[in-house]
Short mmCIF file of C-alpha atoms in Angstrom, two decimals:
data_model
loop_
_atom_site.label_atom_id
_atom_site.label_comp_id
_atom_site.label_asym_id
_atom_site.label_seq_id
_atom_site.Cartn_x
_atom_site.Cartn_y
_atom_site.Cartn_z
CA MET P 1 6.86 -8.38 31.56
CA ASP P 2 7.86 -9.80 28.18
CA GLU P 3 11.67 -9.76 27.83
CA ARG P 4 11.29 -8.37 24.31
CA ILE P 5 9.43 -5.34 25.66
CA ALA P 6 12.16 -4.70 28.22
CA ARG P 7 14.80 -4.97 25.49
CA TYR P 8 12.98 -2.55 23.16
CA LEU P 9 12.32 -0.01 25.91
CA LYS P 10 16.00 -0.07 26.83
CA GLN P 11 17.04 0.21 23.16
CA PHE P 12 15.05 3.43 22.70
CA GLY P 13 15.79 4.90 26.13
CA LEU P 14 12.22 4.55 27.38
CA THR P 15 12.66 2.31 30.41
CA ASP P 16 12.62 5.17 32.93
CA LEU P 17 9.69 6.90 31.21
CA PHE P 18 7.22 4.19 32.21
CA PRO P 19 6.80 2.97 35.81
CA VAL P 20 7.19 -0.75 36.42
CA HIS P 21 3.45 -1.35 36.90
CA VAL P 22 2.75 0.32 33.53
CA ARG P 23 5.42 -1.73 31.75
CA GLN P 24 3.77 -4.89 33.08
CA LEU P 25 0.54 -3.95 31.29
CA MET P 26 2.20 -3.56 27.88
CA HIS P 27 1.87 -6.20 25.17
CA ILE P 28 3.92 -6.79 22.03
CA LYS P 29 2.20 -7.44 18.70
CA ALA P 30 3.63 -8.55 15.37
CA TYR P 31 2.30 -7.78 11.88
CA ALA P 32 3.28 -9.18 8.50
CA GLY P 33 4.12 -6.94 5.56
CA GLY P 34 0.90 -5.73 3.94
CA GLU P 35 -1.18 -6.40 7.04
CA ARG P 36 -3.44 -3.58 8.24
CA LEU P 37 -3.20 -2.53 11.88
CA PHE P 38 -6.35 -0.44 11.82
CA THR P 39 -8.57 1.69 9.61
CA GLN P 40 -9.41 5.38 9.57
CA GLY P 41 -12.64 6.09 11.44
CA GLU P 42 -12.46 3.07 13.75
CA GLU P 43 -12.60 3.61 17.50
CA ALA P 44 -9.12 3.98 19.03
CA HIS P 45 -8.31 1.81 22.04
CA ALA P 46 -4.55 1.84 22.48
CA LEU P 47 -1.26 3.60 21.84
CA TYR P 48 1.32 1.73 19.77
CA LEU P 49 5.08 2.11 20.10
CA LEU P 50 6.70 1.25 16.77
CA VAL P 51 9.89 -0.58 17.70
CA ASP P 52 10.72 -2.64 14.60
CA GLY P 53 9.71 -2.55 10.93
CA LYS P 54 7.98 0.07 8.82
CA LEU P 55 4.44 1.44 8.63
CA LYS P 56 2.53 3.26 5.90
CA ILE P 57 0.10 5.90 7.13
CA SER P 58 -2.64 7.03 4.75
CA MET P 59 -5.74 9.17 5.00
CA LEU P 60 -8.97 9.60 3.08
CA SER P 61 -9.40 13.08 1.62
CA PRO P 62 -12.78 14.89 1.53
CA GLU P 63 -12.91 13.96 -2.18
CA GLY P 64 -12.68 10.26 -1.34
CA LYS P 65 -9.05 9.85 -2.42
CA ARG P 66 -6.64 7.97 -0.18
CA LEU P 67 -3.36 9.88 0.16
CA ILE P 68 -0.07 9.05 1.85
CA ALA P 69 0.27 10.88 5.16
CA ALA P 70 3.65 9.41 6.14
CA PHE P 71 5.88 6.39 6.39
CA LYS P 72 7.08 5.55 9.88
CA THR P 73 10.19 3.75 11.09
CA PRO P 74 11.34 3.17 14.69
CA PHE P 75 11.07 4.82 17.01
CA ASP P 76 7.62 6.37 16.62
CA LEU P 77 4.15 6.46 18.13
CA VAL P 78 0.83 5.55 16.53
CA GLY P 79 -2.39 6.62 18.17
CA ASP P 80 -0.95 9.52 20.17
CA ILE P 81 -3.22 12.17 18.65
CA GLU P 82 -6.26 9.93 19.14
CA TYR P 83 -5.20 9.42 22.78
CA VAL P 84 -4.95 13.16 23.44
CA GLN P 85 -8.11 14.13 21.56
CA ALA P 86 -10.15 11.03 22.51
CA CYS P 87 -11.27 10.73 18.89
CA PRO P 88 -11.62 7.94 16.29
CA LEU P 89 -8.57 6.90 14.32
CA ILE P 90 -7.47 9.68 11.98
CA ASN P 91 -5.52 7.49 9.57
CA THR P 92 -5.31 4.00 8.12
CA VAL P 93 -2.12 2.20 9.19
CA GLU P 94 -0.54 -0.73 7.33
CA ALA P 95 2.69 -2.65 7.82
CA VAL P 96 5.13 -2.29 4.91
CA THR P 97 7.54 -4.89 6.31
CA GLU P 98 7.37 -7.34 9.20
CA THR P 99 6.63 -5.03 12.09
CA GLN P 100 6.69 -5.15 15.89
CA VAL P 101 4.74 -2.72 18.07
CA ILE P 102 4.24 -2.42 21.81
CA ARG P 103 0.57 -1.88 22.67
CA ILE P 104 -0.48 0.19 25.69
CA PRO P 105 -4.25 0.43 26.35
CA PHE P 106 -5.55 3.99 26.65
CA PRO P 107 -7.14 3.35 30.09
CA VAL P 108 -3.70 2.41 31.44
CA LEU P 109 -2.21 5.68 30.19
CA ARG P 110 -5.12 7.78 31.45
CA ASN P 111 -5.16 6.15 34.87
CA GLU P 112 -1.44 5.80 35.45
CA MET P 113 0.36 8.45 33.34
CA ALA P 114 -1.97 11.48 33.19
CA ASP P 115 0.03 13.38 35.84
CA ASN P 116 3.47 12.19 34.75
CA ALA P 117 5.32 15.35 33.62
CA ALA P 118 8.06 13.47 31.74
CA TRP P 119 5.44 11.48 29.80
CA LEU P 120 3.43 14.58 28.92
CA GLN P 121 6.57 16.36 27.68
CA PHE P 122 7.53 13.32 25.62
CA LEU P 123 4.04 13.20 24.13
CA LEU P 124 4.12 16.92 23.27
CA GLU P 125 7.48 16.63 21.51
CA THR P 126 6.35 13.57 19.55
CA ILE P 127 3.09 15.14 18.35
CA THR P 128 4.85 18.38 17.39
CA ARG P 129 7.37 16.44 15.30
CA LYS P 130 4.54 14.48 13.70
CA PHE P 131 2.84 17.65 12.46
CA GLU P 132 6.15 18.82 10.96
CA VAL P 133 6.46 15.53 9.08
CA ARG P 134 2.84 15.75 7.91
CA SER P 135 3.48 19.25 6.56
CA ARG P 136 6.55 18.06 4.63
CA VAL P 137 4.68 15.14 3.08
CA MET P 138 1.76 17.32 2.01
CA ASN P 139 4.16 19.82 0.46
CA PHE P 140 5.92 16.94 -1.27
CA ASN P 141 2.63 15.83 -2.86
CA LEU P 142 1.84 19.38 -3.95
CA LEU P 143 5.22 20.60 -5.17
CA TYR P 144 6.96 17.63 -6.76
CA ALA P 145 6.31 16.08 -10.16
CA VAL P 146 4.52 12.74 -10.41
CA ASP P 147 7.63 10.83 -11.55
CA VAL P 148 9.48 12.05 -8.44
CA ARG P 149 6.62 10.93 -6.18
CA ILE P 150 6.38 7.53 -7.88
CA ALA P 151 10.12 6.91 -7.55
CA SER P 152 9.95 7.94 -3.91
CA TYR P 153 6.95 5.69 -3.25
CA LEU P 154 8.65 2.65 -4.81
CA LEU P 155 11.72 3.23 -2.66
CA SER P 156 9.69 3.79 0.50
CA MET P 157 7.69 0.61 -0.05
CA THR P 158 10.76 -1.59 -0.59
CA PRO P 159 13.24 -0.83 2.22
CA ASP P 160 14.38 -4.44 2.59
CA ARG P 161 13.34 -6.13 -0.63
CA ALA P 162 13.12 -5.49 -4.37
CA VAL P 163 9.52 -6.49 -5.10
CA ILE P 164 6.25 -4.63 -4.53
CA ASP P 165 2.69 -5.83 -5.20
CA SER P 166 1.25 -3.99 -8.22
CA THR P 167 -2.16 -5.67 -8.29
CA SER P 168 -3.87 -2.43 -7.26
CA LEU P 169 -2.31 0.35 -9.29
CA VAL P 170 -5.49 2.38 -8.80
CA ASP P 171 -4.81 2.42 -5.05
CA MET P 172 -1.17 3.32 -5.69
CA ALA P 173 -2.22 6.21 -7.93
CA ASP P 174 -4.62 7.50 -5.27
CA LEU P 175 -1.98 7.30 -2.57
CA ILE P 176 0.49 9.27 -4.67
CA GLY P 177 -2.15 11.74 -5.81
CA THR P 178 -2.19 11.07 -9.55
CA SER P 179 -4.28 9.29 -12.17
CA TYR P 180 -4.04 5.59 -12.98
CA ARG P 181 -3.12 6.47 -16.59
CA HIS P 182 -0.32 8.81 -15.55
CA LEU P 183 1.03 6.26 -13.07
CA ASN P 184 1.12 3.56 -15.75
CA ARG P 185 2.87 5.89 -18.17
CA VAL P 186 5.62 6.71 -15.67
CA LEU P 187 6.06 3.05 -14.69
CA GLU P 188 6.47 2.18 -18.37
CA GLN P 189 9.16 4.86 -18.66
CA PHE P 190 10.96 3.40 -15.65
CA GLU P 191 10.69 -0.06 -17.19
CA GLN P 192 12.06 1.10 -20.54
CA ALA P 193 15.01 2.64 -18.69
CA GLY P 194 15.73 -0.75 -17.10
CA TRP P 195 15.03 0.41 -13.55
CA ILE P 196 12.04 -1.88 -12.92
CA THR P 197 9.93 -4.61 -14.46
CA LYS P 198 6.16 -4.86 -14.05
CA LYS P 199 4.48 -8.20 -14.66
CA ARG P 200 2.30 -10.83 -12.99
CA GLY P 201 1.05 -8.36 -10.40
CA LYS P 202 4.53 -7.45 -9.19
CA ILE P 203 6.92 -4.55 -9.66
CA THR P 204 10.55 -5.62 -9.33
CA ILE P 205 13.19 -2.96 -8.75
CA TYR P 206 16.56 -3.43 -10.43
CA ASN P 207 18.17 -0.02 -10.03
CA ARG P 208 17.52 1.68 -6.70
CA GLU P 209 20.22 4.27 -7.32
CA ALA P 210 18.52 5.45 -10.51
CA LEU P 211 15.18 5.73 -8.67
CA LEU P 212 16.85 7.61 -5.85
CA GLU P 213 18.37 10.02 -8.34
CA GLN P 214 14.98 10.41 -10.04
CA ALA P 215 13.43 11.19 -6.65
CA GLY P 216 16.13 13.79 -6.04
CA HIS P 217 16.81 11.99 -2.76
CA ASN P 218 13.34 13.14 -1.64
CA ILE P 219 11.77 10.16 0.12
CA TYR P 220 8.32 10.28 1.70
CA GLU P 221 9.64 9.56 5.16
#
């Protein structure tokens, strides 16, 4: 087994959850910031343990708009609902920062862990918590003003840096649940206040505290 996997499992208290022969079938994968792990609607093949970095989870609405479902930081699972329901991927998942995940193929879990009571309890608790987070995010999109959501999005997308790609503001507007025009207007207000600059396809953040105050300390994750 990869020493990094052993170290991560110990860090998050998961060593005893998985038998040795299951741990030996795990693989670690790395993704760069902005890289997509998988896309909504694709066939699901494995469970991912998020052990380092940050992920953005989005979903396509019935109207064809892509909306933020959640941001994830360690420790978390990706693909757990698909594993239980044996369904295609529900969301699109992208790395926000450099990210490390531990991959466990579904057949391994079904063959080796299906009767493991501790694993099933762990899975139940994780999925329950995930639905609570999803409910909070959806309420956030419905109840909070656009400027609050934009400030929160900028903060969520820049946990370890000050620059975010702004080449696709249309996508950003869809994710936040607003119009391109409204998004641009709010970004211009932030720029006039000296909190950000927007040029050459990049948004640079200069005042995180002001954005955090604007967001009312309400961050997507």
